[in-house]
Tab-separated table of C-alpha atoms in Angstrom:
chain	number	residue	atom	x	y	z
A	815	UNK	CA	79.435	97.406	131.289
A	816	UNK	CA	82.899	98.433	132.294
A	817	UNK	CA	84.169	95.796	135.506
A	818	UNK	CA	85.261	99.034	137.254
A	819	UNK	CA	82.468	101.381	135.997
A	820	UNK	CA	79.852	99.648	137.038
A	821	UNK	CA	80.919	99.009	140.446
A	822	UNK	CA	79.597	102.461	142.823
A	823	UNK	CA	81.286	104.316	145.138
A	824	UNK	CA	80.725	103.658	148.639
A	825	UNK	CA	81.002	106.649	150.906
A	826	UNK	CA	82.518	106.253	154.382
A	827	UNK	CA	80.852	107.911	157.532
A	828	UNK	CA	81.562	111.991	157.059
A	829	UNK	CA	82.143	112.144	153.683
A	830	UNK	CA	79.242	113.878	151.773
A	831	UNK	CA	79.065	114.379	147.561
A	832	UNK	CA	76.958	116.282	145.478
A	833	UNK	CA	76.390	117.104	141.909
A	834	UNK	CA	76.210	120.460	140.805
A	835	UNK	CA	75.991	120.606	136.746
A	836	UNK	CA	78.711	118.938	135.287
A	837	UNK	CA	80.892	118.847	138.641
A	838	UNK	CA	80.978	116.191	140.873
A	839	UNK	CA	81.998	117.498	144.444
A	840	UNK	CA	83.415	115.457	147.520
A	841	UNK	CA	83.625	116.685	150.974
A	842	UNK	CA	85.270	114.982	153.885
A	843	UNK	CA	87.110	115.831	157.312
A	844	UNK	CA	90.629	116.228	155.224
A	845	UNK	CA	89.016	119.421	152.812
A	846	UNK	CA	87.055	119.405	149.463
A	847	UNK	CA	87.440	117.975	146.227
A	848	UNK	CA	85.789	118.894	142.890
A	849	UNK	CA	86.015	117.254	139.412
A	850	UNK	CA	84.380	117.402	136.149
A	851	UNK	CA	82.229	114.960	134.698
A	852	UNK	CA	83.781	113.667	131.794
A	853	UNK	CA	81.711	112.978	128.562
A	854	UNK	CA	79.488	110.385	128.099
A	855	UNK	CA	79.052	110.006	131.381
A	856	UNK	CA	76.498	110.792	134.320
A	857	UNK	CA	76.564	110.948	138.133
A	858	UNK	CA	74.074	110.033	140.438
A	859	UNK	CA	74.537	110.693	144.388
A	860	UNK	CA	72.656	108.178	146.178
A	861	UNK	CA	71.995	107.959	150.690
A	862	UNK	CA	75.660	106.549	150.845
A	863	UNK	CA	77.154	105.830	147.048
A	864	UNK	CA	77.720	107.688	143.985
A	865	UNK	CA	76.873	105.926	140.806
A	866	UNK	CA	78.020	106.798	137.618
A	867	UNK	CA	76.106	105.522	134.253
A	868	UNK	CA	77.440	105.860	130.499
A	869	UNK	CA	75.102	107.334	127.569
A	870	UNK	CA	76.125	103.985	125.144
A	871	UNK	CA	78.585	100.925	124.630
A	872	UNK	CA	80.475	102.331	122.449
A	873	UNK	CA	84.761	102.125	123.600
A	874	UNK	CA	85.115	105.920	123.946
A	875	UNK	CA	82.145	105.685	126.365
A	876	UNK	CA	83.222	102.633	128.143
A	877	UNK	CA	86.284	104.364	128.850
A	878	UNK	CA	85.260	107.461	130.162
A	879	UNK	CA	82.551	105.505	132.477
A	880	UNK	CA	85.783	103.423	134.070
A	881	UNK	CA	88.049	106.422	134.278
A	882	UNK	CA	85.123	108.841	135.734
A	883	UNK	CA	84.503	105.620	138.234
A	884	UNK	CA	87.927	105.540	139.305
A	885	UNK	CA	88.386	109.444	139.939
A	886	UNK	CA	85.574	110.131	141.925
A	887	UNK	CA	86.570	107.049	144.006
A	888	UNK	CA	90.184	108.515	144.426
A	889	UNK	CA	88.634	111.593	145.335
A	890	UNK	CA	86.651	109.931	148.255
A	891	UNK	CA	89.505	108.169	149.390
A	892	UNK	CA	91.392	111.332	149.080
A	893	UNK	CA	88.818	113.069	151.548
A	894	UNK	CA	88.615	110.972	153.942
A	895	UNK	CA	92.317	109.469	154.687
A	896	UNK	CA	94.440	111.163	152.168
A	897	UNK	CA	97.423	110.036	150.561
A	898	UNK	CA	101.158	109.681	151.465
A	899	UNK	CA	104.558	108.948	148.870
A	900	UNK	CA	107.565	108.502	150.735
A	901	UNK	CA	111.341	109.215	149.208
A	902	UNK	CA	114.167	109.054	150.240
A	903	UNK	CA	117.925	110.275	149.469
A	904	UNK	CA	120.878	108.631	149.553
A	905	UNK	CA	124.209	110.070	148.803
A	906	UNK	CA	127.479	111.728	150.549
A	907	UNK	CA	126.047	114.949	151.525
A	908	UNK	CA	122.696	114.598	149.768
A	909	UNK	CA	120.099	116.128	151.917
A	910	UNK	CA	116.525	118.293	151.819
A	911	UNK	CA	115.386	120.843	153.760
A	912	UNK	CA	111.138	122.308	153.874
A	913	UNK	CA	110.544	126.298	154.357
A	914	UNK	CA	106.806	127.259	154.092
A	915	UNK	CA	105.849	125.721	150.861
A	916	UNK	CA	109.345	125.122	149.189
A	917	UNK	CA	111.672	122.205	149.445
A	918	UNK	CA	115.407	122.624	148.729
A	919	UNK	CA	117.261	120.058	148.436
A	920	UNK	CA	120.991	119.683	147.995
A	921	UNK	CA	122.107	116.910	145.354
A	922	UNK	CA	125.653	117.281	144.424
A	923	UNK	CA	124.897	119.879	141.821
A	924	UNK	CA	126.451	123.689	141.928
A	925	UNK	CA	123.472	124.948	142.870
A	926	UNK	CA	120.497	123.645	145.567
A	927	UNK	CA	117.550	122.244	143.748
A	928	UNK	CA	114.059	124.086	145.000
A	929	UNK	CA	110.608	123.138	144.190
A	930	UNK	CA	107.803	125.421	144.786
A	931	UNK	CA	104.573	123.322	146.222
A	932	UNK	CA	101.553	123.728	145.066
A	933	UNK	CA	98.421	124.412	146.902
A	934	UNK	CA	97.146	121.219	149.301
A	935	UNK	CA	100.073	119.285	149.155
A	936	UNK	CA	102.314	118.915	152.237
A	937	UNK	CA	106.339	117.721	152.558
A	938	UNK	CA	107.839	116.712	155.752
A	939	UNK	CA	111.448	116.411	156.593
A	940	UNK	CA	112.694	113.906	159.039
A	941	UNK	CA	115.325	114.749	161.281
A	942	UNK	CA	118.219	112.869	159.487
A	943	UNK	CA	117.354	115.182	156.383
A	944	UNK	CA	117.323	112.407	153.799
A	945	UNK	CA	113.288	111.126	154.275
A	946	UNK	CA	110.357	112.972	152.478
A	947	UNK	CA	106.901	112.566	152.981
A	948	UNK	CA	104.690	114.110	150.441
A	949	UNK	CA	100.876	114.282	151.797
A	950	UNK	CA	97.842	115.804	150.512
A	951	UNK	CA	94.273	114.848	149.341
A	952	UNK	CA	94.274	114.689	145.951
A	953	UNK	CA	95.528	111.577	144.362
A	954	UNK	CA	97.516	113.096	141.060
A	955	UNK	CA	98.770	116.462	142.805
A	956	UNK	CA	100.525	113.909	145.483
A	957	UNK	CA	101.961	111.461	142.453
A	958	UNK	CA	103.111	114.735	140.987
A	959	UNK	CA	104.625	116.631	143.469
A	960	UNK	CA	107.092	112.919	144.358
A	961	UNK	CA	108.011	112.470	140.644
A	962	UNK	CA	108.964	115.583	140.057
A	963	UNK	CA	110.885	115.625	143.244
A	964	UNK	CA	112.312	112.142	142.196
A	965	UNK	CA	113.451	113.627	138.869
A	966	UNK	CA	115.785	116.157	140.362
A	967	UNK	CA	118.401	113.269	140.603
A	968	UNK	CA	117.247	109.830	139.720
A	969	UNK	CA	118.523	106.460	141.279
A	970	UNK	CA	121.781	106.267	139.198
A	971	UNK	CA	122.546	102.019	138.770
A	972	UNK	CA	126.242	102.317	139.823
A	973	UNK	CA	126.424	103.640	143.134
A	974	UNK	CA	122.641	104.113	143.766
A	975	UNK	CA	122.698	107.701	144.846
A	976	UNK	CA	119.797	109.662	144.028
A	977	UNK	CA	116.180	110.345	145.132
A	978	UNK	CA	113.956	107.703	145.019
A	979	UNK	CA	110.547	106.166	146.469
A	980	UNK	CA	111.097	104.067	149.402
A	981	UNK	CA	111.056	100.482	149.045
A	982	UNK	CA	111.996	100.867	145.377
A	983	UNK	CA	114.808	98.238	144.410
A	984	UNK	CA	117.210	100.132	141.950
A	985	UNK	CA	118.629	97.681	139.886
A	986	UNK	CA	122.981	97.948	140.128
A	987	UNK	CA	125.586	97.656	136.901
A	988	UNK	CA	129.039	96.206	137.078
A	989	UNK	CA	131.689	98.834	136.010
A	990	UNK	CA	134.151	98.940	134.108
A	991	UNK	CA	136.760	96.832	134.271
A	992	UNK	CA	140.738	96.808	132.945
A	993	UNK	CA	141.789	94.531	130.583
């Protein structure tokens, strides 16, 4: 069997999960969560885990039964305490502002860069303007949401201005020099 597959999901206290078809759904005191069953897979709810079972050994199925493992779990984490990516900017002027559910931030370019949230995630502003927080409950849409944000202006090696995840070491070049 697949090391993670095998392994079932242990729900906390207040998280409940059902099976509906081919939809697994998750509900905890952050909001709700569904998500297909892949193939070659099945779900079974239990009184406090979920276990999911593959049709055969072969690798497509082993696959799915690890990944399908691994989703649901993020979903029950996701549920019940959410998840957080922190950025950060740093830069002469660099800074990011949050209206409803779009983020503008200013990078150096000729024109303000805006994002457009989707639906469940959350940013935060500090009050020094340069510190994001991007929260929500779904595992990916969180990932997402900072990467993208991230890839407005990447950590550049020279100076090291950019936006980029806190605690992440960007690695500095030596310029030029005259001869």
């Amino acid at each position: 069997m697949s090391r993670i597959g095998k392994v079932p999901v242990q729900l906390p206290a207040g998280v409940k999960a059902s099976v509906k078809g081919q939809e697994v759904f998750v509900e905890g005191s952050k909001g709700k969560l569904s998500f297909g069953i892949l193939p070659h897979t099945s779900v079974e709810v239990e009184a406090d885990k979920i276990v999911v079972k593959r049709d055969n050994d072969s690798a497509v199925s082993k696959a799915m039964h690890g990944t399908c493992r691994a989703r649901i779990a993020n979903m029950v984490k996701g549920v019940s305490e959410g998840y957080v990516k922190k950025l950060e900017i740093q830069g002469v002027g660099f800074k990011a502002s949050v209206a409803g559910q779009v983020v503008t931030m200013i990078l150096g370019y000729a024109h303000p860069c805006v994002y457009n949230l989707p639906a469940g995630v959350k940013v935060t502003v500090d009050d020094s303007s340069t510190k994001l927080t991007v929260e929500g409950i779904d595992k990916n849409d969180v990932g997402r949401v900072a990467a993208e944000l991230r890839a407005f202006y990447p950590p550049e090696p020279y100076k090291g201005k950019g936006v980029r995840y806190v605690g992440e070491h960007v690695v500095h070049k030596e310029g030029k020099t005259v001869q």
